[in-house]
XYZ file of N, CA and C in Angstrom:
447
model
N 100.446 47.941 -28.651
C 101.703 48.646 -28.650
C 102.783 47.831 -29.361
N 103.128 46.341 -29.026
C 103.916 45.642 -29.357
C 103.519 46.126 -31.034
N 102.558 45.551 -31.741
C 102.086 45.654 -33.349
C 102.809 47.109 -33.862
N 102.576 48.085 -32.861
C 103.080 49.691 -33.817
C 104.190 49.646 -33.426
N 104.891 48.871 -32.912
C 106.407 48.862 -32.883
C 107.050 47.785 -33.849
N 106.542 46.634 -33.759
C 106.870 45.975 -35.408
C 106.707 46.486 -36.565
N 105.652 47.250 -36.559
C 105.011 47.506 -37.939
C 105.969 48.918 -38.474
N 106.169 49.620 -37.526
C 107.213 50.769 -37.139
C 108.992 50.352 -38.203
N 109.162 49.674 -36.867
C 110.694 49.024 -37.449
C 110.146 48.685 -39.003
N 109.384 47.641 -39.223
C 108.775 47.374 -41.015
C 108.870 48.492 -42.342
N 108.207 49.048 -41.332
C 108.404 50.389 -42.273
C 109.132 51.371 -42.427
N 110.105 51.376 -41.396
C 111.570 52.189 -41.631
C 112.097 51.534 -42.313
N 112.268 49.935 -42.235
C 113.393 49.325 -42.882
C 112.640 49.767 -44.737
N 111.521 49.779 -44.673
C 110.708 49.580 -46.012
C 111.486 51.087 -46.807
N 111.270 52.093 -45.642
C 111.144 53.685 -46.216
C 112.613 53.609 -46.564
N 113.293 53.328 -45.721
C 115.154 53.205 -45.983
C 115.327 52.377 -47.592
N 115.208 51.525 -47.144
C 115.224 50.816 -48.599
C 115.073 51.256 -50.103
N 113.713 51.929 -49.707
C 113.191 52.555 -51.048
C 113.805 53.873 -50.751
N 114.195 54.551 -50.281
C 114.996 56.019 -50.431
C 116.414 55.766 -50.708
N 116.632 54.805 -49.986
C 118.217 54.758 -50.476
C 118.504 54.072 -51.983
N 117.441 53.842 -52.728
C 117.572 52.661 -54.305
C 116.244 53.948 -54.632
N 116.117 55.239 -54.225
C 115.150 55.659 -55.027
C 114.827 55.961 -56.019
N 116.350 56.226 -56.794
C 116.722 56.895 -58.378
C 115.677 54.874 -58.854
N 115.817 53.933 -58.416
C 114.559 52.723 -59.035
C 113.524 52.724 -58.787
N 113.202 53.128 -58.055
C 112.014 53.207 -57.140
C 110.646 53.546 -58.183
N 110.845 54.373 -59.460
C 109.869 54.783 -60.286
C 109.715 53.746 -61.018
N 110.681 53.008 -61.836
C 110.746 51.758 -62.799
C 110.192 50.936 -61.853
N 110.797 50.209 -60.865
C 110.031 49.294 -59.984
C 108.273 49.316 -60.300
N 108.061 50.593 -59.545
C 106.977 50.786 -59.116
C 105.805 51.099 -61.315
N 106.724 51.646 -62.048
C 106.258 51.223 -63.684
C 106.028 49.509 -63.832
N 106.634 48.712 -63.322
C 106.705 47.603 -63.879
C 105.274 46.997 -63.173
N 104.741 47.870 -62.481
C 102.777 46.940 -62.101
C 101.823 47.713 -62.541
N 102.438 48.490 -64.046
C 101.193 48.363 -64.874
C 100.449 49.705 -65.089
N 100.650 50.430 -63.995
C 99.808 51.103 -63.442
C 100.417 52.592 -63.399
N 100.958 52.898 -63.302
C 101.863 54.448 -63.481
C 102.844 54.298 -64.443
N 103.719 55.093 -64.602
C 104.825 55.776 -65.456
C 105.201 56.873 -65.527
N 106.485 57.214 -65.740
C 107.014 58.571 -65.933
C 106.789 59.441 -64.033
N 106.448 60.425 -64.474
C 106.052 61.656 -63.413
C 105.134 60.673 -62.332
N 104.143 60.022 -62.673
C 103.455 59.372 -61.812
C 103.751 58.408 -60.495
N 104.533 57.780 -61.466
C 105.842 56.759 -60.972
C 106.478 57.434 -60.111
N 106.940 58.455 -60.428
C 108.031 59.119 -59.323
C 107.387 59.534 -57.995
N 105.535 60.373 -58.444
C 104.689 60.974 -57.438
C 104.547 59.870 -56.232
N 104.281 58.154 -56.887
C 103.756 57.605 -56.338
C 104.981 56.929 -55.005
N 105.778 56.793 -55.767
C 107.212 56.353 -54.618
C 107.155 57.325 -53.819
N 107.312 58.672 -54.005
C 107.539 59.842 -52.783
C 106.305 59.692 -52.135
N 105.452 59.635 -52.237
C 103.911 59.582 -51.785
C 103.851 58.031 -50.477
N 104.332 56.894 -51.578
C 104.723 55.626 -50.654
C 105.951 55.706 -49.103
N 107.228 56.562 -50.031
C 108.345 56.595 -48.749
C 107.828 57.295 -48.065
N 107.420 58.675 -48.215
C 106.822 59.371 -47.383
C 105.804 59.156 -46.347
N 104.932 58.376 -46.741
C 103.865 57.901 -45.687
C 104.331 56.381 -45.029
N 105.058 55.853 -45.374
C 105.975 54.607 -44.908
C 106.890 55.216 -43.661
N 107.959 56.180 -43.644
C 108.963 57.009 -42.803
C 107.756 57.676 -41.778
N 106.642 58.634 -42.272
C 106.274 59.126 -41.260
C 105.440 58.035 -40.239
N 105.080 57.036 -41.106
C 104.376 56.040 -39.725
C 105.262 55.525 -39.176
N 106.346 54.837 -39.753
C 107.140 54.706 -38.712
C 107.893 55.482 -37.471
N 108.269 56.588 -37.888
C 108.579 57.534 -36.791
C 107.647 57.532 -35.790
N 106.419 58.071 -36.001
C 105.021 57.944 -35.237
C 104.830 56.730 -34.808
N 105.203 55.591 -35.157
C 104.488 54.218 -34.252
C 105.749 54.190 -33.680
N 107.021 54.292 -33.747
C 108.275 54.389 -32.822
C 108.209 55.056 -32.236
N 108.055 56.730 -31.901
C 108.478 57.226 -31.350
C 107.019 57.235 -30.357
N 105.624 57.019 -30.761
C 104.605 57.381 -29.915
C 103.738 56.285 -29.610
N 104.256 54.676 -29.522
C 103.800 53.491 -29.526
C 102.811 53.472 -29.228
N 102.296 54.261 -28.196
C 100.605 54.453 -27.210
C 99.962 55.303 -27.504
N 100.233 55.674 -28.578
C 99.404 57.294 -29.599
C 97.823 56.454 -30.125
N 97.029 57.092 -29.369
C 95.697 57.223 -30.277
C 95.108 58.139 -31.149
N 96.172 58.614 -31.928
C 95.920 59.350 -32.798
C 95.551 58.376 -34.081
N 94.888 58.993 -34.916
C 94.655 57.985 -36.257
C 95.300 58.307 -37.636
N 95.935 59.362 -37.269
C 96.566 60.127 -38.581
C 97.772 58.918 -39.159
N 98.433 58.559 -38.138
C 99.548 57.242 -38.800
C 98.625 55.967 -38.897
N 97.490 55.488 -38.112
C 96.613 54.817 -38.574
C 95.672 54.627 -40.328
N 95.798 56.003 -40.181
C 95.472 56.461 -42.148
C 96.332 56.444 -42.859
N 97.305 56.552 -42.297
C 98.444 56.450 -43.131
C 99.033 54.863 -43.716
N 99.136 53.995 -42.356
C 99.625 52.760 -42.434
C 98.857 52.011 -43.489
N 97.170 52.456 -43.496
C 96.319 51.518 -43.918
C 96.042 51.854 -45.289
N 96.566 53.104 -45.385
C 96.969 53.945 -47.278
C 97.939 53.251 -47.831
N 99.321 52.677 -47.121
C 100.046 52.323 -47.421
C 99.821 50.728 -47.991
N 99.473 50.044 -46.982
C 98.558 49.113 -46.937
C 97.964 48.858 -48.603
N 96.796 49.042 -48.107
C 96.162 49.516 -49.729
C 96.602 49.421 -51.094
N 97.799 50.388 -50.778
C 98.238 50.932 -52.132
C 98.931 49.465 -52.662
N 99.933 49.241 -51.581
C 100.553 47.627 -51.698
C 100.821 46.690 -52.285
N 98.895 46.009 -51.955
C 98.092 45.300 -51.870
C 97.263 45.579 -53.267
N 97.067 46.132 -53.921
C 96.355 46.569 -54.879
C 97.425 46.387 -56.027
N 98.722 47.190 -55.602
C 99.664 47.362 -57.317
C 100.213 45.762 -57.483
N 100.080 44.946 -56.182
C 100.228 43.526 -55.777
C 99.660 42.603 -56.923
N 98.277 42.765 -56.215
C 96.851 41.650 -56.774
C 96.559 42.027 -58.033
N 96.485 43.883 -58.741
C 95.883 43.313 -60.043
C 96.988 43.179 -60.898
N 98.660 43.371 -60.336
C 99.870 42.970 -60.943
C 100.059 41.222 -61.578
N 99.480 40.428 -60.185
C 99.504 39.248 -60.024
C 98.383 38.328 -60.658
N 97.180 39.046 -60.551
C 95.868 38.721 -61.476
C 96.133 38.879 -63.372
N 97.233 39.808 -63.665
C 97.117 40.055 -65.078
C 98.463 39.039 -65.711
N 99.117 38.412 -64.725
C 99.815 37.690 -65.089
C 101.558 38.054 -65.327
N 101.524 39.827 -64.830
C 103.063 40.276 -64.908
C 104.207 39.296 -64.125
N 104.954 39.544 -64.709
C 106.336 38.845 -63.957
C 107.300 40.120 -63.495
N 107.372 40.239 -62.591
C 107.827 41.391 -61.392
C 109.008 40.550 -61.000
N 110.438 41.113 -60.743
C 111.134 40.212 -60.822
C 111.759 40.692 -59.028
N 110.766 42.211 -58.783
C 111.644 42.795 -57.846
C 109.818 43.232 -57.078
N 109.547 42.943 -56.317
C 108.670 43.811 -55.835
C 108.299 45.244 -55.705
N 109.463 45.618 -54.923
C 110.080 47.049 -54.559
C 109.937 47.194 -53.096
N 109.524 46.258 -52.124
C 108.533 46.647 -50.907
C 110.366 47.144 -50.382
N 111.147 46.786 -50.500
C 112.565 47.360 -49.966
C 113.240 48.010 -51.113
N 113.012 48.473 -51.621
C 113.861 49.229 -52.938
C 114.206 47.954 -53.996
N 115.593 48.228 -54.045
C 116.658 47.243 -54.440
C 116.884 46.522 -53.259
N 117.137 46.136 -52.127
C 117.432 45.567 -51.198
C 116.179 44.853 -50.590
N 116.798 43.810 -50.645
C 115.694 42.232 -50.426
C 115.084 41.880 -50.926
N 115.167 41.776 -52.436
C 114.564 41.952 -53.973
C 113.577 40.616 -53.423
N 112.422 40.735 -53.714
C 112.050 39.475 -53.831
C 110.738 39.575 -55.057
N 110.533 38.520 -56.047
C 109.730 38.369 -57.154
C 108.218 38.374 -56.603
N 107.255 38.927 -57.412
C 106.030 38.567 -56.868
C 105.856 37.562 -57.282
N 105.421 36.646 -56.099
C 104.598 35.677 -56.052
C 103.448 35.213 -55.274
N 102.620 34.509 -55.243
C 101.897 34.083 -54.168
C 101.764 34.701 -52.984
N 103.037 34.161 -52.015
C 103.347 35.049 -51.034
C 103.260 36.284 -50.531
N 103.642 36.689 -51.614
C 103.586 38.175 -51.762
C 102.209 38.989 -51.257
N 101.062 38.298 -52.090
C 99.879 38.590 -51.722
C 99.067 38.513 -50.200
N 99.784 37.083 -49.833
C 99.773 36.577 -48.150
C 100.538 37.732 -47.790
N 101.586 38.140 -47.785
C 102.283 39.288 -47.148
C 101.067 40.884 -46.708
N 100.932 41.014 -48.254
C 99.973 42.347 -48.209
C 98.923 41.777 -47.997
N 98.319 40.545 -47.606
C 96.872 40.570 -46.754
C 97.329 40.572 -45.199
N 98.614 40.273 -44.711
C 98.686 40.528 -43.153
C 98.545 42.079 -43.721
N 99.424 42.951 -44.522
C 99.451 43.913 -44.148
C 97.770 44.686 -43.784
N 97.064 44.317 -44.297
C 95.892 44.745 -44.212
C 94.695 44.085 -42.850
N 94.997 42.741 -42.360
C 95.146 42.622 -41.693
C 95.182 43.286 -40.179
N 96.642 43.701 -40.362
C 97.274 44.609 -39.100
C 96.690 45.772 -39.359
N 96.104 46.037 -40.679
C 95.395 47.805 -40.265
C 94.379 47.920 -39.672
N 93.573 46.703 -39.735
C 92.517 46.265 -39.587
C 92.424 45.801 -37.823
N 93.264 45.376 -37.579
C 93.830 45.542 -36.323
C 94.040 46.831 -35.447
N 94.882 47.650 -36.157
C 95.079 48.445 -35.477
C 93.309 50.116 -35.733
N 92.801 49.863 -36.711
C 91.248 50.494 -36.011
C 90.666 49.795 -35.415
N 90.341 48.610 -34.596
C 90.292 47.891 -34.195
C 90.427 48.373 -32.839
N 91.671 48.448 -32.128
C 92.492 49.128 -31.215
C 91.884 50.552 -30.850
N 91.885 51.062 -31.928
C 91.480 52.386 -31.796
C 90.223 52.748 -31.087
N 89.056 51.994 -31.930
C 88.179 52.094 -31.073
C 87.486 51.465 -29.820
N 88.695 50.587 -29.496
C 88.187 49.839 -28.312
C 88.587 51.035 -26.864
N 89.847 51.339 -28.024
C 90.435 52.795 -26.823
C 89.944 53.808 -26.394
N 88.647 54.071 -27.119
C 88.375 55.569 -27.328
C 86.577 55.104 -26.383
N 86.381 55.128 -25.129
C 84.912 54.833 -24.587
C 84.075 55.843 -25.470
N 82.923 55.292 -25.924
C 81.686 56.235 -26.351
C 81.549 56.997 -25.046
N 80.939 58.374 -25.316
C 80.794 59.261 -24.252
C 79.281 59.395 -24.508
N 78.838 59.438 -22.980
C 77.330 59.485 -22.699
C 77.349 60.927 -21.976
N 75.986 61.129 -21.886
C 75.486 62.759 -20.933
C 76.502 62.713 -19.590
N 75.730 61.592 -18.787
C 76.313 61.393 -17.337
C 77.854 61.831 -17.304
N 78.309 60.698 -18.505
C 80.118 61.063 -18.591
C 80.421 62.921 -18.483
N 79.918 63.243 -19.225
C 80.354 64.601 -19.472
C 79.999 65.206 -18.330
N 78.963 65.104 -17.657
C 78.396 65.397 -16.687
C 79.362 65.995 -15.425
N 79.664 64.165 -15.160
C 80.916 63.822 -14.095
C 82.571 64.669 -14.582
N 82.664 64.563 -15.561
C 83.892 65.355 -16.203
C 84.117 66.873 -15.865
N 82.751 67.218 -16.245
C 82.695 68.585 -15.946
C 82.671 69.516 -14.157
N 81.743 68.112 -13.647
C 82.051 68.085 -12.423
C 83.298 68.295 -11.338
N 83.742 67.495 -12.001
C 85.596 67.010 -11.385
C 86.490 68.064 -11.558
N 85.864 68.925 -12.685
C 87.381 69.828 -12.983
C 86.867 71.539 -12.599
């Protein structure tokens, strides 16, 4: 619970950031190589969007075993982590990440990569969680279930 409430706040502050600096949000996200134009734009709305709705969902439903913000977090995750490493592998100089829009500019570096491996990490964590939560169901179980009610 504690984790989807950090990760929550993380990603509001993330989704805020990038919505409120979104008119950059496409250039940012042009400068790793990898999109442009229309794409660029798809991919930010695609990022804030699944950034805002996990956070709402790990705030507002901390003890949710649902996996839908779980797919989501770990999409986000992913995506990250990827425009990150082969940004950082080809040798670009990123002067802004974007993980906050314009706000809390920070350059890729090193770090950066340590950053998006917790993030992956914590997704990894949180299926993790998931299925420790969820008991395999046997005959007997259903059995007794059906019994009871």
């Amino acid at each position: 619970m504690i984790l989807r409430l950090v990760l929550g706040l993380l990603l509001a502050a993330m989704a805020l950031g990038q919505a409120a600096s979104f008119d950059a949000m496409p250039a940012i996200l042009t400068t790793y190589g990898l999109t442009s134009g229309a794409a660029s734009t798809a991919l930010a709305v695609a990022l804030i969007s699944a950034q805002a709705a996990t956070a709402v969902w790990f705030l507002a439903r901390p003890r949710s075993r649902a996996t839908t913000p779980v797919w989501l977090y770990t999409g986000v995750a992913v995506v990250w982590a990827v425009l990150a490493s082969q940004a950082f592998a080809r040798g670009l100089v990123l002067d802004n990440c974007g993980c906050f829009g314009t706000y809390l500019p920070q350059p890729l570096r090193w770090y950066v990569l340590v950053e998006d491996a917790l993030m992956l990490l914590y997704a990894w964590l949180l299926w993790r969680g998931l299925r420790r939560a969820r008991p395999t169901s046997s005959p007997a179980t259903a059995r007794t279930r059906q019994e009871n009610h």
